[in-house]
Short mmCIF file of C-alpha atoms and ligand atoms in Angstrom, two decimals:
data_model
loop_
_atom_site.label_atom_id
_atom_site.label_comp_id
_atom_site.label_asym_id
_atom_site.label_seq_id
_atom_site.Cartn_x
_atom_site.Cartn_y
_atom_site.Cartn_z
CA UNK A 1 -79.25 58.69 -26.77
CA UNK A 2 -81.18 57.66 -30.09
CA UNK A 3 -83.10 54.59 -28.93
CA UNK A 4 -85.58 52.78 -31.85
CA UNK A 5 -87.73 50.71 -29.65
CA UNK A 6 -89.37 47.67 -31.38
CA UNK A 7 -92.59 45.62 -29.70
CA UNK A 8 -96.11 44.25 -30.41
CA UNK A 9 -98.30 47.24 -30.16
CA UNK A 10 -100.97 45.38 -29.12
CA UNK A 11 -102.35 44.30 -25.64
CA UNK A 12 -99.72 42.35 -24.02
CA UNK A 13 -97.41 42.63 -21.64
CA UNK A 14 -94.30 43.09 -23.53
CA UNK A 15 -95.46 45.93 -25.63
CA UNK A 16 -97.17 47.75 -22.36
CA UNK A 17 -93.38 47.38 -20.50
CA UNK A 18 -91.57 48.50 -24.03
CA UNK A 19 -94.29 51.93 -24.50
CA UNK A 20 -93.63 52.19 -20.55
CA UNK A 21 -89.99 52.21 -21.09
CA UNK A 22 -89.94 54.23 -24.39
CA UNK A 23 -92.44 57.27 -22.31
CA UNK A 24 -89.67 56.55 -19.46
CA UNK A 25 -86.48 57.17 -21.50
CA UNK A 26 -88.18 60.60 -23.43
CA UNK A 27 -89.04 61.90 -19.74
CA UNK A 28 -85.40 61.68 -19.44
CA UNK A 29 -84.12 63.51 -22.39
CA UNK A 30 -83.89 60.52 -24.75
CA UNK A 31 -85.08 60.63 -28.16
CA UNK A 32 -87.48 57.53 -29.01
CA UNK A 33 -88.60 55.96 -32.10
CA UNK A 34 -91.03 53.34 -31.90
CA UNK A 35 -91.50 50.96 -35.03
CA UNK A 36 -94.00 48.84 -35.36
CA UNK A 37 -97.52 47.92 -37.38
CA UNK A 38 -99.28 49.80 -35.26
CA UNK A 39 -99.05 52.79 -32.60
CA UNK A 40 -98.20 50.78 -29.16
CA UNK A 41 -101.55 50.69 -27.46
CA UNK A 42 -100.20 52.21 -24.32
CA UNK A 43 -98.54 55.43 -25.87
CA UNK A 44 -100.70 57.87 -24.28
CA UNK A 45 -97.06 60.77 -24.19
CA UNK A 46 -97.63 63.33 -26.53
CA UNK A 47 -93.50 64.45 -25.59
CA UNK A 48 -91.94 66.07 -28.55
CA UNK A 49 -88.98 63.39 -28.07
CA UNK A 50 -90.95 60.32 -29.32
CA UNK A 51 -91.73 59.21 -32.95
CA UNK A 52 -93.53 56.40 -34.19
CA UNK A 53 -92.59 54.32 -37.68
CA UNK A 54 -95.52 52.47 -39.35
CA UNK A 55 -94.11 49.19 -40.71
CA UNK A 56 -96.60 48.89 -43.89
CA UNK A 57 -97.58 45.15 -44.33
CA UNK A 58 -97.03 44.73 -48.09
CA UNK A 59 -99.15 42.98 -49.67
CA UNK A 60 -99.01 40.98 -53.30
CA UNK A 61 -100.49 37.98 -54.99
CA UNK A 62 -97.98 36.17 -53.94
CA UNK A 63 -97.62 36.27 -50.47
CA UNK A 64 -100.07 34.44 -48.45
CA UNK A 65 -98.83 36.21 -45.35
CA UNK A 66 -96.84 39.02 -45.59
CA UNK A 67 -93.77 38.74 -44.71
CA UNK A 68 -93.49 40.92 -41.65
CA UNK A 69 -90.31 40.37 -40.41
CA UNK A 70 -88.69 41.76 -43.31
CA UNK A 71 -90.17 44.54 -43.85
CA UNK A 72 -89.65 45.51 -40.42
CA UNK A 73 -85.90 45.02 -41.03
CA UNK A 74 -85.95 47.45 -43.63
CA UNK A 75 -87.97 50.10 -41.75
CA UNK A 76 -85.42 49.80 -39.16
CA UNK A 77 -82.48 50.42 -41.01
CA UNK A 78 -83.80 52.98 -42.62
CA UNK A 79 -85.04 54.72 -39.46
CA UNK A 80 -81.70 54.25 -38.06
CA UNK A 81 -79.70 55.96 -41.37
CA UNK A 82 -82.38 58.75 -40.99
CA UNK A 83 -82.07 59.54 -37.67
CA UNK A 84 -79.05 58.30 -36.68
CA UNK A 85 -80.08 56.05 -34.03
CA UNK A 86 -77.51 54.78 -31.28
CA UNK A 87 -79.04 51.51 -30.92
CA UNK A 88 -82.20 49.03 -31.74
CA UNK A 89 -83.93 47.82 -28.31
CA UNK A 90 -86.22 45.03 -29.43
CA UNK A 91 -89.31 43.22 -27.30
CA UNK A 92 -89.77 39.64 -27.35
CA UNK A 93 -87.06 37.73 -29.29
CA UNK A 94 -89.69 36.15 -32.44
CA UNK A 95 -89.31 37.74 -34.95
CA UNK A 96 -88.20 40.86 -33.82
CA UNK A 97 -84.46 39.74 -33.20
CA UNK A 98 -84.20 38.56 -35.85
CA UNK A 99 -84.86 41.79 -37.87
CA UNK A 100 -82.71 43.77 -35.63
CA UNK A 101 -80.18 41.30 -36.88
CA UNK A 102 -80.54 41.78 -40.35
CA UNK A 103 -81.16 45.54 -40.04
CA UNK A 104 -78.15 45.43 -38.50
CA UNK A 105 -76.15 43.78 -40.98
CA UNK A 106 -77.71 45.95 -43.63
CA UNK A 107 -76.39 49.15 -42.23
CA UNK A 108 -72.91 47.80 -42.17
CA UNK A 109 -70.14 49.35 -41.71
CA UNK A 110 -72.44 51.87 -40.01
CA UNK A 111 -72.68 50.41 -35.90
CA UNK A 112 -76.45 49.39 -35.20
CA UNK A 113 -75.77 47.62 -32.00
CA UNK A 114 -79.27 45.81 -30.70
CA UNK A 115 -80.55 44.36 -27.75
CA UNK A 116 -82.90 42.03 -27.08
CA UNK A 117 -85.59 41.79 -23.90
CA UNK A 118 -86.93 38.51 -23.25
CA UNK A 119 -90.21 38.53 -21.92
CA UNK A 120 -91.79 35.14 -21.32
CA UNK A 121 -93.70 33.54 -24.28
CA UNK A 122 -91.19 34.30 -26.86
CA UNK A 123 -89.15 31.48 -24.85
CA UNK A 124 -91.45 29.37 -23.48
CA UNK A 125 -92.96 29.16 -27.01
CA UNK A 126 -90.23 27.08 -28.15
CA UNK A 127 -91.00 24.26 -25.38
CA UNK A 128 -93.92 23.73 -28.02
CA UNK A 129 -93.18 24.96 -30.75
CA UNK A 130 -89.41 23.69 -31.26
CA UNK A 131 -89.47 25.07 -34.53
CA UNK A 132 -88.65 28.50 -33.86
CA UNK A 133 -85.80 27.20 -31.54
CA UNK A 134 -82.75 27.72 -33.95
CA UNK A 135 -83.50 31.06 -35.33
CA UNK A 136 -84.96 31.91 -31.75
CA UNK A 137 -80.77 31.09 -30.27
CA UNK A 138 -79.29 32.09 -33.16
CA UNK A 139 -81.00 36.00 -32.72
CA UNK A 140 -80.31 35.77 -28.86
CA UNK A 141 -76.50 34.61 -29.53
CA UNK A 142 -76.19 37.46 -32.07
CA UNK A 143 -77.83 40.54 -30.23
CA UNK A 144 -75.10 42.99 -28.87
CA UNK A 145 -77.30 42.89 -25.73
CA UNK A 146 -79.74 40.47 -23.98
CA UNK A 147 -82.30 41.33 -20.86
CA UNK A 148 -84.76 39.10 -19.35
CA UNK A 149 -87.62 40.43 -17.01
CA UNK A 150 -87.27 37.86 -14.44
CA UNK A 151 -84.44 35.79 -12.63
CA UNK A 152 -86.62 33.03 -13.64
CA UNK A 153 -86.78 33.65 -17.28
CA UNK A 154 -82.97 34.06 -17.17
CA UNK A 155 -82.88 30.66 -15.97
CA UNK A 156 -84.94 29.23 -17.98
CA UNK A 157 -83.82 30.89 -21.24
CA UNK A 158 -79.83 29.50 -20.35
CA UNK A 159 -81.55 26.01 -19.65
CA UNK A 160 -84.18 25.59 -22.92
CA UNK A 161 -81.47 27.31 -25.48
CA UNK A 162 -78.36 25.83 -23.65
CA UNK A 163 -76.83 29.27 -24.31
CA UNK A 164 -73.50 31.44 -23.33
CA UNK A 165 -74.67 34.42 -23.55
CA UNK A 166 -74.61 36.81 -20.96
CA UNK A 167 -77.93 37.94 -19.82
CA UNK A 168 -78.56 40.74 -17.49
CA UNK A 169 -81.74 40.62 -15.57
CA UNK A 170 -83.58 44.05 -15.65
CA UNK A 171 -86.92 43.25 -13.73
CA UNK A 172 -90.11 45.43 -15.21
CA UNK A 173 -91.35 48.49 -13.41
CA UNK A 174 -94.11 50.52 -12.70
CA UNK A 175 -94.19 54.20 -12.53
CA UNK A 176 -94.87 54.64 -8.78
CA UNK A 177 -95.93 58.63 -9.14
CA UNK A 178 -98.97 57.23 -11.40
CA UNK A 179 -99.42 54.28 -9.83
CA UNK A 180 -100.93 54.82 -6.51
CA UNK A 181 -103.62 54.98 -4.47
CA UNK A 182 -106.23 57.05 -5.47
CA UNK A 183 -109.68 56.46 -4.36
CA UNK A 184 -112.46 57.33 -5.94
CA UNK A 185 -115.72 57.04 -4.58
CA UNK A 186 -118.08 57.36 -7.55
CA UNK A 187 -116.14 54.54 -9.40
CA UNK A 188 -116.25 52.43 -6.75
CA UNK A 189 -120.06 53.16 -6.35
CA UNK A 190 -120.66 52.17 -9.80
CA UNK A 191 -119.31 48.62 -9.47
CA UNK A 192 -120.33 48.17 -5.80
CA UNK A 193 -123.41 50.07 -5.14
CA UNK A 194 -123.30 49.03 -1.61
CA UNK A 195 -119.82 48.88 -0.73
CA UNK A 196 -118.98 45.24 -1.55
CA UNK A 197 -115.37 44.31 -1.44
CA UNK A 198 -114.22 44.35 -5.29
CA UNK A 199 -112.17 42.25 -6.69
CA UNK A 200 -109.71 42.61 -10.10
CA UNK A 201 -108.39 40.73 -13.07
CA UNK A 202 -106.40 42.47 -15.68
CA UNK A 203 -105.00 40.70 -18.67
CA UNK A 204 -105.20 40.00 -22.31
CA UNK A 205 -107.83 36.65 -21.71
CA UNK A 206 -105.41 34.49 -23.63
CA UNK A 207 -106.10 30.56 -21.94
CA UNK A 208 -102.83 30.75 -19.77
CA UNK A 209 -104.38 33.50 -17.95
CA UNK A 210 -107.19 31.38 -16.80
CA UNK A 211 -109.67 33.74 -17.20
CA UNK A 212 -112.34 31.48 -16.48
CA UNK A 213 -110.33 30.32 -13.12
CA UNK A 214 -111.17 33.67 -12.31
CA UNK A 215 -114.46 33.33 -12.57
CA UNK A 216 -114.49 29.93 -9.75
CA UNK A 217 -112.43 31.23 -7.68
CA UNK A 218 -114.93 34.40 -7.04
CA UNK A 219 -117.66 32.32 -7.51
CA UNK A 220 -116.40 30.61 -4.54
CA UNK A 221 -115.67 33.86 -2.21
CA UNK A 222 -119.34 34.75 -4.06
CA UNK A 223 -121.06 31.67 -1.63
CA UNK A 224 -119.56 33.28 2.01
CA UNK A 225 -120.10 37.12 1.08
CA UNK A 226 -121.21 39.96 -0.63
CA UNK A 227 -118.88 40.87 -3.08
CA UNK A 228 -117.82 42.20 -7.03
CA UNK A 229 -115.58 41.25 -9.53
CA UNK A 230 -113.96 43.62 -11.89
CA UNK A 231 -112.19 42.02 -15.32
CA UNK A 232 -110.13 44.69 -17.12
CA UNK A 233 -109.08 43.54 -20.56
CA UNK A 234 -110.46 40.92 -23.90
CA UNK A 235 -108.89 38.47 -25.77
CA UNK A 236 -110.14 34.88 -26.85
CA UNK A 237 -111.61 33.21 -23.25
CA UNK A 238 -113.85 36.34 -22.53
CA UNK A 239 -116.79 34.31 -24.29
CA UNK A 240 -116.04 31.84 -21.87
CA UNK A 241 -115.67 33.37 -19.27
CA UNK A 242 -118.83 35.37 -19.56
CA UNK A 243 -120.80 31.76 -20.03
CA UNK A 244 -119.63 30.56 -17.01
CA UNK A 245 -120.93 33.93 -15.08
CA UNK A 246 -124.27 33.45 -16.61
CA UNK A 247 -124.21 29.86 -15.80
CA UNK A 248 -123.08 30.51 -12.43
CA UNK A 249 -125.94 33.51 -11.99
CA UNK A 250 -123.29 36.32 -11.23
CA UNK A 251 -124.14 38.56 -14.25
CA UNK A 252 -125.19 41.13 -11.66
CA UNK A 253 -122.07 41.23 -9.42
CA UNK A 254 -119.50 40.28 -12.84
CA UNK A 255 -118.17 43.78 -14.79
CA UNK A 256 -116.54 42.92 -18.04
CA UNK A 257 -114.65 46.43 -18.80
CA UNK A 258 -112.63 45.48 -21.73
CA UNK A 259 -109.33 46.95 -22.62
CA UNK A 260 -109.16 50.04 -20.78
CA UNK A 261 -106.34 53.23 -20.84
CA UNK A 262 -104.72 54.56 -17.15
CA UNK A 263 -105.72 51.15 -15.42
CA UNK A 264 -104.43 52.58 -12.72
CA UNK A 265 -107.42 54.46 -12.02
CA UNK A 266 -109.44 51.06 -12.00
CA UNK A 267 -106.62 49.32 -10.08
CA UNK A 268 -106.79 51.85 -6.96
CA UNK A 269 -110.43 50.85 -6.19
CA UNK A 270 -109.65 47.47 -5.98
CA UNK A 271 -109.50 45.11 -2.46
CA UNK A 272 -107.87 42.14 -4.03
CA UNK A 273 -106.45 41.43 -7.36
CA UNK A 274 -106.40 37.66 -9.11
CA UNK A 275 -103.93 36.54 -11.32
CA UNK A 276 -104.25 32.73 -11.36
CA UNK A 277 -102.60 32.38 -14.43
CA UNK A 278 -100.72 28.90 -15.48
CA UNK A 279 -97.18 30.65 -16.45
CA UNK A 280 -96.13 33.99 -16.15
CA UNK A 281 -92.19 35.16 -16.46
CA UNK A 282 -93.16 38.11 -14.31
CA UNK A 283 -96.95 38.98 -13.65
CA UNK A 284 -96.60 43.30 -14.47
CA UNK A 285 -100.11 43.67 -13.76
CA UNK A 286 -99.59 42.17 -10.65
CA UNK A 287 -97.00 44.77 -9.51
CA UNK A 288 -99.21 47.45 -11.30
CA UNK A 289 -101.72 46.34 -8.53
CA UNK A 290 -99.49 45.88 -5.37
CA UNK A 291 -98.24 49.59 -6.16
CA UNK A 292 -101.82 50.87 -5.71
CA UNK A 293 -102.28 49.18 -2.71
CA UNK A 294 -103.56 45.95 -3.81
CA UNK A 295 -102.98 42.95 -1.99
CA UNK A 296 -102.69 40.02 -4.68
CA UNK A 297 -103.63 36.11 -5.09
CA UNK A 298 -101.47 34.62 -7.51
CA UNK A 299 -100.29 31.08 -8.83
CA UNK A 300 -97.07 30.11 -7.37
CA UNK A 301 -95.05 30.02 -10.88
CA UNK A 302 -92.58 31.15 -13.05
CA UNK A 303 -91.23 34.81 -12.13
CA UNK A 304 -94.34 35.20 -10.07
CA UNK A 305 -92.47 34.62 -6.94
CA UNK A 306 -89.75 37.24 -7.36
CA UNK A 307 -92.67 39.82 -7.21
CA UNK A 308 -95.68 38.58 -4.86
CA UNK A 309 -94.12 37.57 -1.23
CA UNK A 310 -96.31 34.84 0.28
CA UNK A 311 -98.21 35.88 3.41
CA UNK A 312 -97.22 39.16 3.44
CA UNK A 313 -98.10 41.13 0.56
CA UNK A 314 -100.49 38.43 -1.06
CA UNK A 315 -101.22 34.22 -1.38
CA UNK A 316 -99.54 32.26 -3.95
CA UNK A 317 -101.28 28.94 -4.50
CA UNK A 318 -100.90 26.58 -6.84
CA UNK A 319 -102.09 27.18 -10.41
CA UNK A 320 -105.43 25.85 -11.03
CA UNK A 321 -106.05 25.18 -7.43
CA UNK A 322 -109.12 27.61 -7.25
CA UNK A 323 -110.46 26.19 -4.02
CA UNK A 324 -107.11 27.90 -2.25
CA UNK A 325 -107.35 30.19 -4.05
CA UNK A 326 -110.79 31.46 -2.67
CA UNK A 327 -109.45 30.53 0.55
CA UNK A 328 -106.93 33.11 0.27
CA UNK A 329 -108.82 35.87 -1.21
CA UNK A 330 -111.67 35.03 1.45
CA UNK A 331 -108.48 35.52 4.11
CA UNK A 332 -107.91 39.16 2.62
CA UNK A 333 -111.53 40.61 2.21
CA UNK A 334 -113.06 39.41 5.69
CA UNK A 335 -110.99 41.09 7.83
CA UNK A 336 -110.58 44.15 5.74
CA UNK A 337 -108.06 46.07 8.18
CA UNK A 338 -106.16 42.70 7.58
CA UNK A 339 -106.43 43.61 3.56
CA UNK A 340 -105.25 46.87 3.31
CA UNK A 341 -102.57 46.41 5.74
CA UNK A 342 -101.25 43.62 3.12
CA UNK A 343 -102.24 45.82 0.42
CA UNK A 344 -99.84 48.68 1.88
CA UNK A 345 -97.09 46.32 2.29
CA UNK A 346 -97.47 45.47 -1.01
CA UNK A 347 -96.67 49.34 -2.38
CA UNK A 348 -94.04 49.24 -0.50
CA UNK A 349 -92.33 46.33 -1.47
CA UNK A 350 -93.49 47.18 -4.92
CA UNK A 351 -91.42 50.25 -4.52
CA UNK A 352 -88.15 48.77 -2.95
CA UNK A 353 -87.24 46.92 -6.35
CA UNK A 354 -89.68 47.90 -8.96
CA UNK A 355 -90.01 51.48 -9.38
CA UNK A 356 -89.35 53.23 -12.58
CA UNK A 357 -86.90 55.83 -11.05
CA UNK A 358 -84.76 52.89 -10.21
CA UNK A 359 -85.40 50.47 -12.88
CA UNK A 360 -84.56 53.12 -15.89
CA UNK A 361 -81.37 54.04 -14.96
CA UNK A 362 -80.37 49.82 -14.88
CA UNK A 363 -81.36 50.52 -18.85
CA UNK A 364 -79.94 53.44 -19.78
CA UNK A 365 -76.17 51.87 -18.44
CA UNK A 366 -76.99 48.51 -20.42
CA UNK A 367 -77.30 50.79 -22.96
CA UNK A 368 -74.49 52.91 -22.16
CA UNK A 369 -72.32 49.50 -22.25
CA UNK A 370 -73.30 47.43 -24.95
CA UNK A 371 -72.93 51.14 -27.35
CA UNK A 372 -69.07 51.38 -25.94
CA UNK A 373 -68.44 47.45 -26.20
CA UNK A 374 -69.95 47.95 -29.74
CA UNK A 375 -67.14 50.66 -30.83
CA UNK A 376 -64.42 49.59 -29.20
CA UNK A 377 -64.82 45.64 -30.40
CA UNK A 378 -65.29 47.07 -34.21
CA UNK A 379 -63.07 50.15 -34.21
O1 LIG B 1 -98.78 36.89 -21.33
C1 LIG B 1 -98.93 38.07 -21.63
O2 LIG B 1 -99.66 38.85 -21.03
C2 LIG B 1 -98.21 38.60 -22.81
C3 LIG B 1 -96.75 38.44 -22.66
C4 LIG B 1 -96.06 39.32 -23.64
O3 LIG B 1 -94.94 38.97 -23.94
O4 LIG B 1 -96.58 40.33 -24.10
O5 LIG B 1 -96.40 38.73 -21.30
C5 LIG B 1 -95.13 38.35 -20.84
O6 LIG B 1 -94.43 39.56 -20.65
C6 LIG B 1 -94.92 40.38 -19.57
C7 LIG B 1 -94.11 41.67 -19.56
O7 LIG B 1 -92.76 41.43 -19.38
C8 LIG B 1 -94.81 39.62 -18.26
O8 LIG B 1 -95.27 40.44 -17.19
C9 LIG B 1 -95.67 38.37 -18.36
O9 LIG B 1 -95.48 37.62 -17.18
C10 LIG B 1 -95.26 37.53 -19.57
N1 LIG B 1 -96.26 36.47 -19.77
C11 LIG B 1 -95.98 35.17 -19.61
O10 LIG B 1 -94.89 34.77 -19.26
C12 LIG B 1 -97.11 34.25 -19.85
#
């Protein structure tokens, strides 16, 4: 198939699960064109079968902000006359729907069926932002296709648009081959000189991450042991949270790494991984951890749940509650036989539901579908 593949390119989850998906699909013979502003920061395939198309941001006296969502539209049906494309497959709904829709109307009669993945904010946006609501149902109720990454974001999409839309749950993946265990020893001596348990955060530091949550809740294991925290990733709380670690005197066992490629290298050296955040439709770099053998502590929200089992391959607790929180991690790394028996649970439940080789194939039928419900309903 000819698959264009629309998403932020930036650090998020939804563009890191749309690259993942787009390397996925060339692996397997498909040919992939990514459009966006900006190479997807995760596109580390050099495989002949994948393309990327720049969306240029125009720019004239005029326009105060350019006006993003239509050029996009344009690129796309473009793209799609050039290269034929089979279908559009478009990350989080705002405002990328919404130019699949009119790309789609522009390349009439030529079939441009799209789909649309859900992802989390793009829906639970609206809840604050009612503004975007219409235009938000009115792209869902037109795409040929809809996916959401979690049971929970189904439900919650059907409840906040009051929608009849079919949408099929396709749960994000991790590439298990890649993401596994892999210890190495010098990395692990350059955060913990002196083999202190090390503990991980990965994200994009927005504030419902809880970055600086992060920073209590190890402050708090800090008090009973020896022990390091690693924080993979920036975005707008890392001044905050590197105040508080200063404040707190923990600028000596607190790495800030920034945005980093192949986390999985970074993940496999971790004991315990925190992901406290407030809402999260999924929580991918908790599965990214749990399939390199890291047990996790996580809020108890959202599609968080449907990933992290309670008590057996990590704590949930409830968000902002970083005194259990501690309590949990403090669980985990004192009885460190106790941790990594957890941690290998947690690849292998990570691997019952979640691994790429199974979660691809649950695409490439969608795909399969919505093309042949597409000719047959417009034939
Ligand atoms: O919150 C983020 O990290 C960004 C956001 C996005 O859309 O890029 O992430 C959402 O999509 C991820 C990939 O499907 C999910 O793993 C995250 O749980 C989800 N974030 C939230 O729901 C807050």
């Amino acid at each position: 198939m000819k698959i264009a593949i629309t998403c932020y390119p930036t650090y998020g989850g939804s563009g890191v699960v749309a690259t993942e998906l787009g390397m996925e699909l060339a692996a397997r013979g498909h040919e992939i064109h990514f459009i966006s502003y900006a190479p997807p920061i995760r596109l580390t395939d050099n495989n002949e079968r994948i393309y990327f198309h720049e969306v240029e941001n125009s720019s004239y006296p005029l326009f105060d902000h350019a006006p993003y969502a239509l050029t996009l539209a344009v690129k796309m049906m473009q793209v799609a006359e050039a290269e034929d494309l089979d279908l559009l497959h478009v990350h989080y709904a705002i405002p990328h729907s919404v130019s699949a829709l009119l790309a789609r109307s522009m390349a009439a009669p030529r079939k441009l069926p799209f789909i649309t993945t859900l992802h989390g904010t793009d829906i639970t946006l609206v809840g604050n932002d009612r503004s975007f609501l219409p235009i938000t149902k009115f792209s869902i109720e037109q795409s040929d296709g809809v996916t959401a990454i979690s049971h929970y974001l189904k439900q919650r999409t059907l409840e906040e648009f009051d929608i009849k839309h079919p949408i099929e749950v396709i749960p994000n993946f991790v590439n298990c081959d890649l993401y596994c265990r892999k210890d190495d020893p010098a990395l692990r001596a350059e955060w913990a000189p002196d083999g202190e348990p090390i503990l991980m955060h990965l994200s994009n530091f927005r504030p419902v991450k809880r970055l600086t949550d992060v920073v209590e809740i190890f402050a708090l294991v800090r008090e009973k042991m020896r022990a390091k925290l690693v924080l993979i990733g920036d975005g707008p709380d890392r001044g905050a949270a590197e105040y508080l670690v200063r404040k707190k005197k923990l600028v000596h066992d607190v790495h800030f790494l920034g945005k980093q490629d192949f986390v999985y290298r970074h993940l496999s050296q971790a004991d315990l991984f925190l992901l406290p955040s407030d809402i999260e439709s999924f929580g991918l770099a908790a599965l990214e951890a749990m399939a390199c053998e890291v047990p996790v502590v996580a809020s108890n929200v959202g599609g968080i749940p449907e990933v992290v089992e309670h008590g057996v391959d990590g704590y949930l607790h409830e968000p902002r509650d970083v005194a259990a929180a501690a309590g949990y991690a403090l669980d985990i790394l004192s009885r460190s036989d106790h941790g990594r028996a957890m941690g290998q649970i947690a690849r292998i439940n990570a691997k019952k539901k979640y691994c790429a080789n199974d979660v691809i194939p649950l695409y490439e039928n969608y795909y399969r579908q919505v093309i042949g419900a597409v000719a047959t309903t417009h034939a």
